[in-house]
Amino acid sequence: MGLESRLDTPWVATTIDSVVNWGRKYSLWPMPFGTACCAIEFMGVVSNRYDISRFGAELVRFSPRQADLLLVMGTITQKMAPVLQQIYDQMPNPKWVISMGACASSGGFYDNYSVVQGIDELIPVDVYVAGCPPRPENVLGAIVKIQEKVSREKTAAWR
Amino acid sequence: MEQAEISTRVQQQLGDHVVQAGEFQGQHWVVVEPPHLHEVLGTLKDDPDLDFNVLIDVGGVDYQGHEDDKDWRFEVVYQLLSVAHNHRFRVKCAVSSGMEAGEVAVPSVWQIWRTANWMEREVYDQYGIAFTGHPNLRRILNHDDFEGHPLRKDYPINKRQKLARPVDNLLTDDPEWA
Ligand code: SF4
Protein backbone atom coordinates (compact mmCIF):
# COMPACT_ATOMS: atom_id res chain seq x y z
CA MET A 1 0.00 0.00 0.00
CA GLY A 2 1.47 3.31 -1.10
CA LEU A 3 1.62 6.57 0.77
CA GLU A 4 -0.84 8.21 -1.61
CA SER A 5 -3.70 5.96 -0.51
CA ARG A 6 -3.48 7.48 2.96
CA LEU A 7 -4.35 10.96 1.68
CA ASP A 8 -7.79 12.07 0.52
CA THR A 9 -6.74 14.40 -2.33
CA PRO A 10 -4.43 13.63 -5.26
CA TRP A 11 -0.90 15.02 -4.94
CA VAL A 12 2.51 14.93 -6.56
CA ALA A 13 5.99 15.27 -5.19
CA THR A 14 8.24 17.78 -6.98
CA THR A 15 10.75 20.51 -6.29
CA ILE A 16 10.12 24.25 -5.98
CA ASP A 17 12.59 24.78 -8.84
CA SER A 18 10.59 22.63 -11.26
CA VAL A 19 7.29 24.31 -10.44
CA VAL A 20 8.66 27.86 -10.56
CA ASN A 21 10.67 27.26 -13.70
CA TRP A 22 7.74 25.55 -15.40
CA GLY A 23 5.58 28.58 -14.63
CA ARG A 24 8.23 31.04 -15.69
CA LYS A 25 9.17 29.47 -18.95
CA TYR A 26 5.64 29.48 -20.29
CA SER A 27 4.90 33.02 -19.18
CA LEU A 28 7.81 35.11 -20.37
CA TRP A 29 6.92 38.78 -20.59
CA PRO A 30 9.03 40.36 -23.31
CA MET A 31 10.16 43.96 -23.31
CA PRO A 32 10.69 44.83 -26.99
CA PHE A 33 13.61 47.21 -27.45
CA GLY A 34 13.09 47.78 -31.16
CA THR A 35 15.31 50.34 -32.81
CA ALA A 36 15.33 49.30 -36.47
CA CYS A 37 14.03 46.92 -39.13
CA CYS A 38 14.32 43.82 -36.93
CA ALA A 39 11.52 45.26 -34.80
CA ILE A 40 9.27 45.14 -37.87
CA GLU A 41 10.06 41.45 -38.23
CA PHE A 42 9.14 41.01 -34.59
CA MET A 43 5.64 42.24 -35.42
CA GLY A 44 5.39 39.21 -37.67
CA VAL A 45 6.51 37.00 -34.80
CA VAL A 46 3.75 38.36 -32.59
CA SER A 47 0.93 38.31 -35.10
CA ASN A 48 -1.19 35.34 -36.07
CA ARG A 49 0.91 33.48 -38.64
CA TYR A 50 3.85 32.83 -36.32
CA ASP A 51 1.99 33.59 -33.10
CA ILE A 52 4.42 33.94 -30.22
CA SER A 53 1.56 33.23 -27.81
CA ARG A 54 1.89 29.53 -28.63
CA PHE A 55 4.99 29.80 -26.43
CA GLY A 56 3.31 31.88 -23.75
CA ALA A 57 5.39 34.96 -24.48
CA GLU A 58 2.80 37.18 -26.12
CA LEU A 59 2.30 39.64 -23.28
CA VAL A 60 4.56 42.36 -24.64
CA ARG A 61 5.32 44.91 -21.92
CA PHE A 62 6.46 48.39 -22.74
CA SER A 63 7.67 48.94 -19.22
CA PRO A 64 10.92 47.22 -18.24
CA ARG A 65 9.64 46.99 -14.66
CA GLN A 66 7.04 44.46 -15.75
CA ALA A 67 9.17 42.37 -18.10
CA ASP A 68 11.61 39.52 -17.69
CA LEU A 69 12.75 39.01 -21.29
CA LEU A 70 14.56 41.85 -23.05
CA LEU A 71 14.42 41.58 -26.84
CA VAL A 72 16.97 43.89 -28.43
CA MET A 73 15.93 44.21 -32.05
CA GLY A 74 17.88 46.58 -34.23
CA THR A 75 20.89 48.82 -34.54
CA ILE A 76 22.12 50.24 -31.24
CA THR A 77 23.96 53.49 -31.71
CA GLN A 78 26.44 54.82 -29.21
CA LYS A 79 24.00 57.53 -28.28
CA MET A 80 21.36 54.86 -27.55
CA ALA A 81 23.76 52.76 -25.45
CA PRO A 82 23.09 54.42 -22.07
CA VAL A 83 19.35 54.09 -22.67
CA LEU A 84 19.61 50.35 -23.33
CA GLN A 85 21.79 49.95 -20.27
CA GLN A 86 19.26 51.76 -18.13
CA ILE A 87 16.33 49.73 -19.47
CA TYR A 88 18.21 46.53 -18.65
CA ASP A 89 19.01 47.77 -15.15
CA GLN A 90 15.36 48.65 -14.57
CA MET A 91 14.17 45.09 -15.26
CA PRO A 92 13.65 43.02 -12.10
CA ASN A 93 15.54 39.76 -11.66
CA PRO A 94 15.39 37.10 -12.97
CA LYS A 95 15.77 38.40 -16.52
CA TRP A 96 16.97 37.15 -19.87
CA VAL A 97 18.17 38.86 -23.01
CA ILE A 98 17.78 37.95 -26.69
CA SER A 99 19.90 39.83 -29.19
CA MET A 100 17.98 39.71 -32.45
CA GLY A 101 19.74 40.23 -35.75
CA ALA A 102 23.21 41.06 -37.00
CA CYS A 103 23.09 44.67 -35.80
CA ALA A 104 22.32 43.99 -32.17
CA SER A 105 24.67 41.00 -32.05
CA SER A 106 27.72 42.47 -33.74
CA GLY A 107 26.95 45.90 -35.19
CA GLY A 108 26.13 44.17 -38.47
CA PHE A 109 27.34 45.95 -41.54
CA TYR A 110 27.39 49.22 -39.61
CA ASP A 111 31.10 48.94 -38.90
CA ASN A 112 31.34 52.70 -38.40
CA TYR A 113 31.80 55.53 -35.96
CA SER A 114 28.32 55.64 -34.49
CA VAL A 115 27.18 52.06 -33.89
CA VAL A 116 27.89 49.81 -30.90
CA GLN A 117 29.63 46.69 -32.21
CA GLY A 118 27.37 44.23 -30.41
CA ILE A 119 25.20 44.83 -27.36
CA ASP A 120 27.31 42.42 -25.33
CA GLU A 121 29.61 45.40 -24.87
CA LEU A 122 26.82 46.81 -22.70
CA ILE A 123 24.69 44.03 -21.18
CA PRO A 124 24.87 40.23 -20.85
CA VAL A 125 23.16 38.33 -23.67
CA ASP A 126 21.60 34.86 -23.37
CA VAL A 127 20.71 34.05 -26.97
CA TYR A 128 21.95 35.58 -30.20
CA VAL A 129 19.76 35.27 -33.28
CA ALA A 130 21.56 35.40 -36.63
CA GLY A 131 20.02 37.01 -39.68
CA CYS A 132 19.31 40.37 -41.22
CA PRO A 133 16.51 40.30 -40.27
CA PRO A 134 16.15 36.80 -38.76
CA ARG A 135 13.15 34.76 -39.87
CA PRO A 136 10.31 34.68 -37.34
CA GLU A 137 11.03 30.97 -36.87
CA ASN A 138 14.52 31.90 -35.69
CA VAL A 139 13.08 34.23 -33.08
CA LEU A 140 10.70 31.52 -31.90
CA GLY A 141 13.71 29.21 -31.79
CA ALA A 142 15.45 31.72 -29.54
CA ILE A 143 12.41 31.82 -27.23
CA VAL A 144 12.56 28.03 -26.98
CA LYS A 145 16.26 28.27 -26.15
CA ILE A 146 15.45 30.76 -23.40
CA GLN A 147 12.77 28.38 -22.12
CA GLU A 148 15.36 25.60 -21.94
CA LYS A 149 17.62 27.92 -20.03
CA VAL A 150 14.82 28.98 -17.67
CA SER A 151 13.99 25.34 -16.90
CA ARG A 152 17.58 24.81 -15.70
CA GLU A 153 17.42 27.85 -13.40
CA LYS A 154 18.07 27.41 -9.66
CA THR A 155 15.59 29.55 -7.74
CA ALA A 156 18.02 29.72 -4.81
CA ALA A 157 20.46 31.59 -6.99
CA TRP A 158 18.07 34.53 -7.34
CA ARG A 159 17.66 35.14 -3.65
CA MET B 1 13.99 83.07 -62.57
CA GLU B 2 16.18 80.47 -64.23
CA GLN B 3 19.23 79.40 -62.24
CA ALA B 4 21.55 80.68 -65.00
CA GLU B 5 19.94 84.10 -64.67
CA ILE B 6 20.30 84.08 -60.90
CA SER B 7 23.94 83.15 -61.26
CA THR B 8 24.59 85.98 -63.74
CA ARG B 9 22.79 88.45 -61.54
CA VAL B 10 24.75 87.45 -58.45
CA GLN B 11 28.00 87.73 -60.39
CA GLN B 12 27.05 91.18 -61.69
CA GLN B 13 25.96 92.51 -58.32
CA LEU B 14 28.57 90.84 -56.13
CA GLY B 15 31.26 89.99 -58.66
CA ASP B 16 34.13 90.87 -56.33
CA HIS B 17 32.96 88.33 -53.80
CA VAL B 18 32.40 85.43 -56.16
CA VAL B 19 35.48 83.23 -56.27
CA GLN B 20 34.08 80.76 -58.76
CA ALA B 21 30.82 80.04 -60.53
CA GLY B 22 29.76 76.75 -62.03
CA GLU B 23 27.01 74.65 -63.51
CA PHE B 24 26.13 70.97 -63.63
CA GLN B 25 22.98 69.47 -65.17
CA GLY B 26 21.32 72.88 -65.27
CA GLN B 27 22.06 73.58 -61.62
CA HIS B 28 24.17 76.68 -60.97
CA TRP B 29 26.20 77.73 -57.99
CA VAL B 30 28.68 80.32 -56.84
CA VAL B 31 31.61 79.93 -54.48
CA VAL B 32 32.33 82.66 -51.95
CA GLU B 33 34.78 83.10 -49.11
CA PRO B 34 33.81 83.33 -45.43
CA PRO B 35 34.28 87.13 -45.02
CA HIS B 36 31.72 87.81 -47.78
CA LEU B 37 29.25 85.06 -46.96
CA HIS B 38 26.82 87.25 -45.03
CA GLU B 39 26.71 89.89 -47.75
CA VAL B 40 26.07 87.37 -50.54
CA LEU B 41 23.46 85.34 -48.68
CA GLY B 42 21.84 88.49 -47.28
CA THR B 43 21.47 89.89 -50.80
CA LEU B 44 19.98 86.62 -52.03
CA LYS B 45 17.40 86.80 -49.31
CA ASP B 46 16.61 90.52 -49.36
CA ASP B 47 16.55 91.25 -53.11
CA PRO B 48 12.81 91.11 -53.95
CA ASP B 49 13.52 89.52 -57.34
CA LEU B 50 15.47 86.70 -55.71
CA ASP B 51 13.67 86.46 -52.36
CA PHE B 52 15.31 83.25 -51.08
CA ASN B 53 13.21 82.93 -47.98
CA VAL B 54 13.95 79.27 -47.21
CA LEU B 55 17.27 77.74 -46.30
CA ILE B 56 16.68 74.13 -47.34
CA ASP B 57 19.91 72.66 -46.02
CA VAL B 58 23.46 73.34 -44.97
CA GLY B 59 25.99 70.64 -45.79
CA GLY B 60 29.70 70.11 -45.54
CA VAL B 61 32.18 68.58 -47.98
CA ASP B 62 35.74 67.52 -47.28
CA TYR B 63 37.87 67.66 -50.44
CA GLN B 64 40.99 66.13 -48.96
CA GLY B 65 42.74 64.29 -51.80
CA HIS B 66 41.49 66.79 -54.40
CA GLU B 67 44.35 69.24 -53.91
CA ASP B 68 44.97 69.31 -57.69
CA ASP B 69 41.67 70.93 -58.55
CA LYS B 70 40.75 72.70 -55.29
CA ASP B 71 42.55 75.51 -53.50
CA TRP B 72 40.56 74.88 -50.35
CA ARG B 73 39.88 71.81 -48.31
CA PHE B 74 36.30 72.23 -47.10
CA GLU B 75 33.13 73.59 -48.54
CA VAL B 76 29.99 74.53 -46.67
CA VAL B 77 27.07 74.28 -49.06
CA TYR B 78 23.86 76.32 -48.69
CA GLN B 79 20.78 75.14 -50.60
CA LEU B 80 18.29 77.95 -51.08
CA LEU B 81 14.66 78.06 -52.17
CA SER B 82 12.35 80.94 -52.92
CA VAL B 83 8.77 79.90 -52.32
CA ALA B 84 7.35 83.03 -53.96
CA HIS B 85 9.35 82.67 -57.19
CA ASN B 86 9.69 78.88 -57.08
CA HIS B 87 13.36 78.96 -57.87
CA ARG B 88 16.44 77.47 -56.26
CA PHE B 89 20.10 78.32 -55.97
CA ARG B 90 23.24 76.96 -54.35
CA VAL B 91 26.00 78.87 -52.61
CA LYS B 92 29.23 77.24 -51.51
CA CYS B 93 31.57 78.71 -48.96
CA ALA B 94 35.21 77.79 -49.51
CA VAL B 95 37.16 77.07 -46.35
CA SER B 96 40.93 77.06 -46.77
CA SER B 97 43.02 74.00 -46.22
CA GLY B 98 45.81 73.61 -43.73
CA MET B 99 43.62 74.41 -40.77
CA GLU B 100 43.40 72.27 -37.68
CA ALA B 101 40.16 70.97 -36.19
CA GLY B 102 38.21 73.79 -34.57
CA GLU B 103 40.20 76.50 -36.36
CA VAL B 104 38.16 76.21 -39.51
CA ALA B 105 35.56 78.91 -39.15
CA VAL B 106 32.66 80.26 -41.17
CA PRO B 107 30.25 82.98 -40.03
CA SER B 108 26.94 81.59 -38.88
CA VAL B 109 23.94 82.54 -41.02
CA TRP B 110 21.62 81.98 -38.11
CA GLN B 111 20.66 85.67 -38.12
CA ILE B 112 19.48 85.39 -41.73
CA TRP B 113 17.59 82.08 -41.51
CA ARG B 114 16.78 80.70 -38.05
CA THR B 115 16.73 77.16 -39.49
CA ALA B 116 20.50 77.36 -39.88
CA ASN B 117 20.87 76.70 -36.16
CA TRP B 118 20.63 72.89 -36.16
CA MET B 119 22.02 72.49 -39.68
CA GLU B 120 25.20 74.31 -38.73
CA ARG B 121 25.44 72.25 -35.58
CA GLU B 122 25.40 69.13 -37.74
CA VAL B 123 28.17 70.44 -40.00
CA TYR B 124 30.17 71.40 -36.94
CA ASP B 125 29.62 67.96 -35.42
CA GLN B 126 30.56 65.95 -38.50
CA TYR B 127 33.27 68.16 -40.05
CA GLY B 128 34.59 70.30 -37.21
CA ILE B 129 33.84 73.53 -39.00
CA ALA B 130 33.13 76.19 -36.38
CA PHE B 131 30.41 78.73 -37.07
CA THR B 132 31.25 82.07 -35.51
CA GLY B 133 28.33 83.86 -33.92
CA HIS B 134 26.31 80.66 -33.57
CA PRO B 135 24.13 80.78 -30.43
CA ASN B 136 24.59 77.15 -29.35
CA LEU B 137 27.43 75.47 -31.21
CA ARG B 138 27.42 71.98 -29.71
CA ARG B 139 27.32 68.51 -31.18
CA ILE B 140 23.89 67.45 -32.32
CA LEU B 141 24.13 63.89 -33.74
CA ASN B 142 27.12 62.42 -31.92
CA HIS B 143 27.27 62.30 -28.16
CA ASP B 144 29.05 64.98 -26.15
CA ASP B 145 32.15 62.89 -25.35
CA PHE B 146 32.76 62.00 -28.99
CA GLU B 147 36.30 62.73 -30.11
CA GLY B 148 37.01 63.97 -33.61
CA HIS B 149 34.73 64.72 -36.52
CA PRO B 150 33.69 61.51 -38.27
CA LEU B 151 32.91 62.71 -41.78
CA ARG B 152 36.36 64.22 -42.28
CA LYS B 153 38.32 62.15 -44.75
CA ASP B 154 41.18 61.75 -42.28
CA TYR B 155 38.93 60.27 -39.58
CA PRO B 156 40.03 56.61 -39.23
CA ILE B 157 37.15 54.48 -40.46
CA ASN B 158 37.49 51.88 -37.70
CA LYS B 159 38.18 54.26 -34.84
CA ARG B 160 36.12 53.34 -31.79
CA GLN B 161 34.74 55.88 -29.38
CA LYS B 162 34.06 55.57 -25.69
CA LEU B 163 30.41 55.05 -24.89
CA ALA B 164 28.07 57.92 -24.21
CA ARG B 165 27.29 58.94 -20.65
CA PRO B 166 23.67 58.77 -19.57
CA VAL B 167 21.86 62.04 -20.09
CA ASP B 168 19.65 63.07 -17.19
CA ASN B 169 17.36 65.36 -19.06
CA LEU B 170 17.80 66.09 -22.73
CA LEU B 171 15.87 69.32 -22.55
CA THR B 172 17.30 70.94 -19.46
CA ASP B 173 20.81 69.93 -20.53
CA ASP B 174 20.37 72.07 -23.60
CA PRO B 175 20.78 75.82 -23.06
CA GLU B 176 18.43 76.39 -25.98
CA TRP B 177 15.51 74.88 -24.05
CA ALA B 178 16.46 75.37 -20.43
S1 SF4 C 1 20.09 43.07 -38.52
FE1 SF4 C 1 19.35 43.77 -40.54
S2 SF4 C 1 17.13 43.76 -40.31
FE2 SF4 C 1 17.98 43.75 -38.25
S3 SF4 C 1 18.13 45.86 -37.60
FE3 SF4 C 1 20.08 45.33 -38.53
S4 SF4 C 1 19.88 45.95 -40.67
FE4 SF4 C 1 17.82 45.84 -39.83
Coordinates of C-alpha atoms and ligand atoms in Angstrom, one line a residue:
Chain A
M1 CA 0.0 0.0 0.0
G2 CA 1.5 3.3 -1.1
L3 CA 1.6 6.6 0.8
E4 CA -0.8 8.2 -1.6
S5 CA -3.7 6.0 -0.5
R6 CA -3.5 7.5 3.0
L7 CA -4.4 11.0 1.7
D8 CA -7.8 12.1 0.5
T9 CA -6.7 14.4 -2.3
P10 CA -4.4 13.6 -5.3
W11 CA -0.9 15.0 -4.9
V12 CA 2.5 14.9 -6.6
A13 CA 6.0 15.3 -5.2
T14 CA 8.2 17.8 -7.0
T15 CA 10.8 20.5 -6.3
I16 CA 10.1 24.2 -6.0
D17 CA 12.6 24.8 -8.8
S18 CA 10.6 22.6 -11.3
V19 CA 7.3 24.3 -10.4
V20 CA 8.7 27.9 -10.6
N21 CA 10.7 27.3 -13.7
W22 CA 7.7 25.6 -15.4
G23 CA 5.6 28.6 -14.6
R24 CA 8.2 31.0 -15.7
K25 CA 9.2 29.5 -19.0
Y26 CA 5.6 29.5 -20.3
S27 CA 4.9 33.0 -19.2
L28 CA 7.8 35.1 -20.4
W29 CA 6.9 38.8 -20.6
P30 CA 9.0 40.4 -23.3
M31 CA 10.2 44.0 -23.3
P32 CA 10.7 44.8 -27.0
F33 CA 13.6 47.2 -27.5
G34 CA 13.1 47.8 -31.2
T35 CA 15.3 50.3 -32.8
A36 CA 15.3 49.3 -36.5
C37 CA 14.0 46.9 -39.1
C38 CA 14.3 43.8 -36.9
A39 CA 11.5 45.3 -34.8
I40 CA 9.3 45.1 -37.9
E41 CA 10.1 41.4 -38.2
F42 CA 9.1 41.0 -34.6
M43 CA 5.6 42.2 -35.4
G44 CA 5.4 39.2 -37.7
V45 CA 6.5 37.0 -34.8
V46 CA 3.7 38.4 -32.6
S47 CA 0.9 38.3 -35.1
N48 CA -1.2 35.3 -36.1
R49 CA 0.9 33.5 -38.6
Y50 CA 3.8 32.8 -36.3
D51 CA 2.0 33.6 -33.1
I52 CA 4.4 33.9 -30.2
S53 CA 1.6 33.2 -27.8
R54 CA 1.9 29.5 -28.6
F55 CA 5.0 29.8 -26.4
G56 CA 3.3 31.9 -23.7
A57 CA 5.4 35.0 -24.5
E58 CA 2.8 37.2 -26.1
L59 CA 2.3 39.6 -23.3
V60 CA 4.6 42.4 -24.6
R61 CA 5.3 44.9 -21.9
F62 CA 6.5 48.4 -22.7
S63 CA 7.7 48.9 -19.2
P64 CA 10.9 47.2 -18.2
R65 CA 9.6 47.0 -14.7
Q66 CA 7.0 44.5 -15.8
A67 CA 9.2 42.4 -18.1
D68 CA 11.6 39.5 -17.7
L69 CA 12.8 39.0 -21.3
L70 CA 14.6 41.9 -23.1
L71 CA 14.4 41.6 -26.8
V72 CA 17.0 43.9 -28.4
M73 CA 15.9 44.2 -32.1
G74 CA 17.9 46.6 -34.2
T75 CA 20.9 48.8 -34.5
I76 CA 22.1 50.2 -31.2
T77 CA 24.0 53.5 -31.7
Q78 CA 26.4 54.8 -29.2
K79 CA 24.0 57.5 -28.3
M80 CA 21.4 54.9 -27.6
A81 CA 23.8 52.8 -25.5
P82 CA 23.1 54.4 -22.1
V83 CA 19.3 54.1 -22.7
L84 CA 19.6 50.4 -23.3
Q85 CA 21.8 50.0 -20.3
Q86 CA 19.3 51.8 -18.1
I87 CA 16.3 49.7 -19.5
Y88 CA 18.2 46.5 -18.7
D89 CA 19.0 47.8 -15.1
Q90 CA 15.4 48.6 -14.6
M91 CA 14.2 45.1 -15.3
P92 CA 13.6 43.0 -12.1
N93 CA 15.5 39.8 -11.7
P94 CA 15.4 37.1 -13.0
K95 CA 15.8 38.4 -16.5
W96 CA 17.0 37.2 -19.9
V97 CA 18.2 38.9 -23.0
I98 CA 17.8 38.0 -26.7
S99 CA 19.9 39.8 -29.2
M100 CA 18.0 39.7 -32.4
G101 CA 19.7 40.2 -35.8
A102 CA 23.2 41.1 -37.0
C103 CA 23.1 44.7 -35.8
A104 CA 22.3 44.0 -32.2
S105 CA 24.7 41.0 -32.0
S106 CA 27.7 42.5 -33.7
G107 CA 27.0 45.9 -35.2
G108 CA 26.1 44.2 -38.5
F109 CA 27.3 46.0 -41.5
Y110 CA 27.4 49.2 -39.6
D111 CA 31.1 48.9 -38.9
N112 CA 31.3 52.7 -38.4
Y113 CA 31.8 55.5 -36.0
S114 CA 28.3 55.6 -34.5
V115 CA 27.2 52.1 -33.9
V116 CA 27.9 49.8 -30.9
Q117 CA 29.6 46.7 -32.2
G118 CA 27.4 44.2 -30.4
I119 CA 25.2 44.8 -27.4
D120 CA 27.3 42.4 -25.3
E121 CA 29.6 45.4 -24.9
L122 CA 26.8 46.8 -22.7
I123 CA 24.7 44.0 -21.2
P124 CA 24.9 40.2 -20.9
V125 CA 23.2 38.3 -23.7
D126 CA 21.6 34.9 -23.4
V127 CA 20.7 34.1 -27.0
Y128 CA 22.0 35.6 -30.2
V129 CA 19.8 35.3 -33.3
A130 CA 21.6 35.4 -36.6
G131 CA 20.0 37.0 -39.7
C132 CA 19.3 40.4 -41.2
P133 CA 16.5 40.3 -40.3
P134 CA 16.1 36.8 -38.8
R135 CA 13.1 34.8 -39.9
P136 CA 10.3 34.7 -37.3
E137 CA 11.0 31.0 -36.9
N138 CA 14.5 31.9 -35.7
V139 CA 13.1 34.2 -33.1
L140 CA 10.7 31.5 -31.9
G141 CA 13.7 29.2 -31.8
A142 CA 15.5 31.7 -29.5
I143 CA 12.4 31.8 -27.2
V144 CA 12.6 28.0 -27.0
K145 CA 16.3 28.3 -26.2
I146 CA 15.4 30.8 -23.4
Q147 CA 12.8 28.4 -22.1
E148 CA 15.4 25.6 -21.9
K149 CA 17.6 27.9 -20.0
V150 CA 14.8 29.0 -17.7
S151 CA 14.0 25.3 -16.9
R152 CA 17.6 24.8 -15.7
E153 CA 17.4 27.8 -13.4
K154 CA 18.1 27.4 -9.7
T155 CA 15.6 29.6 -7.7
A156 CA 18.0 29.7 -4.8
A157 CA 20.5 31.6 -7.0
W158 CA 18.1 34.5 -7.3
R159 CA 17.7 35.1 -3.6
Chain B
M1 CA 14.0 83.1 -62.6
E2 CA 16.2 80.5 -64.2
Q3 CA 19.2 79.4 -62.2
A4 CA 21.6 80.7 -65.0
E5 CA 19.9 84.1 -64.7
I6 CA 20.3 84.1 -60.9
S7 CA 23.9 83.1 -61.3
T8 CA 24.6 86.0 -63.7
R9 CA 22.8 88.4 -61.5
V10 CA 24.8 87.4 -58.5
Q11 CA 28.0 87.7 -60.4
Q12 CA 27.0 91.2 -61.7
Q13 CA 26.0 92.5 -58.3
L14 CA 28.6 90.8 -56.1
G15 CA 31.3 90.0 -58.7
D16 CA 34.1 90.9 -56.3
H17 CA 33.0 88.3 -53.8
V18 CA 32.4 85.4 -56.2
V19 CA 35.5 83.2 -56.3
Q20 CA 34.1 80.8 -58.8
A21 CA 30.8 80.0 -60.5
G22 CA 29.8 76.8 -62.0
E23 CA 27.0 74.7 -63.5
F24 CA 26.1 71.0 -63.6
Q25 CA 23.0 69.5 -65.2
G26 CA 21.3 72.9 -65.3
Q27 CA 22.1 73.6 -61.6
H28 CA 24.2 76.7 -61.0
W29 CA 26.2 77.7 -58.0
V30 CA 28.7 80.3 -56.8
V31 CA 31.6 79.9 -54.5
V32 CA 32.3 82.7 -52.0
E33 CA 34.8 83.1 -49.1
P34 CA 33.8 83.3 -45.4
P35 CA 34.3 87.1 -45.0
H36 CA 31.7 87.8 -47.8
L37 CA 29.3 85.1 -47.0
H38 CA 26.8 87.2 -45.0
E39 CA 26.7 89.9 -47.7
V40 CA 26.1 87.4 -50.5
L41 CA 23.5 85.3 -48.7
G42 CA 21.8 88.5 -47.3
T43 CA 21.5 89.9 -50.8
L44 CA 20.0 86.6 -52.0
K45 CA 17.4 86.8 -49.3
D46 CA 16.6 90.5 -49.4
D47 CA 16.5 91.3 -53.1
P48 CA 12.8 91.1 -54.0
D49 CA 13.5 89.5 -57.3
L50 CA 15.5 86.7 -55.7
D51 CA 13.7 86.5 -52.4
F52 CA 15.3 83.3 -51.1
N53 CA 13.2 82.9 -48.0
V54 CA 13.9 79.3 -47.2
L55 CA 17.3 77.7 -46.3
I56 CA 16.7 74.1 -47.3
D57 CA 19.9 72.7 -46.0
V58 CA 23.5 73.3 -45.0
G59 CA 26.0 70.6 -45.8
G60 CA 29.7 70.1 -45.5
V61 CA 32.2 68.6 -48.0
D62 CA 35.7 67.5 -47.3
Y63 CA 37.9 67.7 -50.4
Q64 CA 41.0 66.1 -49.0
G65 CA 42.7 64.3 -51.8
H66 CA 41.5 66.8 -54.4
E67 CA 44.3 69.2 -53.9
D68 CA 45.0 69.3 -57.7
D69 CA 41.7 70.9 -58.6
K70 CA 40.8 72.7 -55.3
D71 CA 42.6 75.5 -53.5
W72 CA 40.6 74.9 -50.4
R73 CA 39.9 71.8 -48.3
F74 CA 36.3 72.2 -47.1
E75 CA 33.1 73.6 -48.5
V76 CA 30.0 74.5 -46.7
V77 CA 27.1 74.3 -49.1
Y78 CA 23.9 76.3 -48.7
Q79 CA 20.8 75.1 -50.6
L80 CA 18.3 78.0 -51.1
L81 CA 14.7 78.1 -52.2
S82 CA 12.3 80.9 -52.9
V83 CA 8.8 79.9 -52.3
A84 CA 7.3 83.0 -54.0
H85 CA 9.4 82.7 -57.2
N86 CA 9.7 78.9 -57.1
H87 CA 13.4 79.0 -57.9
R88 CA 16.4 77.5 -56.3
F89 CA 20.1 78.3 -56.0
R90 CA 23.2 77.0 -54.3
V91 CA 26.0 78.9 -52.6
K92 CA 29.2 77.2 -51.5
C93 CA 31.6 78.7 -49.0
A94 CA 35.2 77.8 -49.5
V95 CA 37.2 77.1 -46.3
S96 CA 40.9 77.1 -46.8
S97 CA 43.0 74.0 -46.2
G98 CA 45.8 73.6 -43.7
M99 CA 43.6 74.4 -40.8
E100 CA 43.4 72.3 -37.7
A101 CA 40.2 71.0 -36.2
G102 CA 38.2 73.8 -34.6
E103 CA 40.2 76.5 -36.4
V104 CA 38.2 76.2 -39.5
A105 CA 35.6 78.9 -39.1
V106 CA 32.7 80.3 -41.2
P107 CA 30.2 83.0 -40.0
S108 CA 26.9 81.6 -38.9
V109 CA 23.9 82.5 -41.0
W110 CA 21.6 82.0 -38.1
Q111 CA 20.7 85.7 -38.1
I112 CA 19.5 85.4 -41.7
W113 CA 17.6 82.1 -41.5
R114 CA 16.8 80.7 -38.0
T115 CA 16.7 77.2 -39.5
A116 CA 20.5 77.4 -39.9
N117 CA 20.9 76.7 -36.2
W118 CA 20.6 72.9 -36.2
M119 CA 22.0 72.5 -39.7
E120 CA 25.2 74.3 -38.7
R121 CA 25.4 72.2 -35.6
E122 CA 25.4 69.1 -37.7
V123 CA 28.2 70.4 -40.0
Y124 CA 30.2 71.4 -36.9
D125 CA 29.6 68.0 -35.4
Q126 CA 30.6 66.0 -38.5
Y127 CA 33.3 68.2 -40.0
G128 CA 34.6 70.3 -37.2
I129 CA 33.8 73.5 -39.0
A130 CA 33.1 76.2 -36.4
F131 CA 30.4 78.7 -37.1
T132 CA 31.3 82.1 -35.5
G133 CA 28.3 83.9 -33.9
H134 CA 26.3 80.7 -33.6
P135 CA 24.1 80.8 -30.4
N136 CA 24.6 77.1 -29.3
L137 CA 27.4 75.5 -31.2
R138 CA 27.4 72.0 -29.7
R139 CA 27.3 68.5 -31.2
I140 CA 23.9 67.4 -32.3
L141 CA 24.1 63.9 -33.7
N142 CA 27.1 62.4 -31.9
H143 CA 27.3 62.3 -28.2
D144 CA 29.1 65.0 -26.2
D145 CA 32.1 62.9 -25.3
F146 CA 32.8 62.0 -29.0
E147 CA 36.3 62.7 -30.1
G148 CA 37.0 64.0 -33.6
H149 CA 34.7 64.7 -36.5
P150 CA 33.7 61.5 -38.3
L151 CA 32.9 62.7 -41.8
R152 CA 36.4 64.2 -42.3
K153 CA 38.3 62.1 -44.7
D154 CA 41.2 61.7 -42.3
Y155 CA 38.9 60.3 -39.6
P156 CA 40.0 56.6 -39.2
I157 CA 37.1 54.5 -40.5
N158 CA 37.5 51.9 -37.7
K159 CA 38.2 54.3 -34.8
R160 CA 36.1 53.3 -31.8
Q161 CA 34.7 55.9 -29.4
K162 CA 34.1 55.6 -25.7
L163 CA 30.4 55.0 -24.9
A164 CA 28.1 57.9 -24.2
R165 CA 27.3 58.9 -20.7
P166 CA 23.7 58.8 -19.6
V167 CA 21.9 62.0 -20.1
D168 CA 19.6 63.1 -17.2
N169 CA 17.4 65.4 -19.1
L170 CA 17.8 66.1 -22.7
L171 CA 15.9 69.3 -22.6
T172 CA 17.3 70.9 -19.5
D173 CA 20.8 69.9 -20.5
D174 CA 20.4 72.1 -23.6
P175 CA 20.8 75.8 -23.1
E176 CA 18.4 76.4 -26.0
W177 CA 15.5 74.9 -24.0
A178 CA 16.5 75.4 -20.4
Ligands
SF4_1 S1 20.1 43.1 -38.5 FE1 19.3 43.8 -40.5 S2 17.1 43.8 -40.3 FE2 18.0 43.7 -38.2 S3 18.1 45.9 -37.6 FE3 20.1 45.3 -38.5 S4 19.9 45.9 -40.7 FE4 17.8 45.8 -39.8

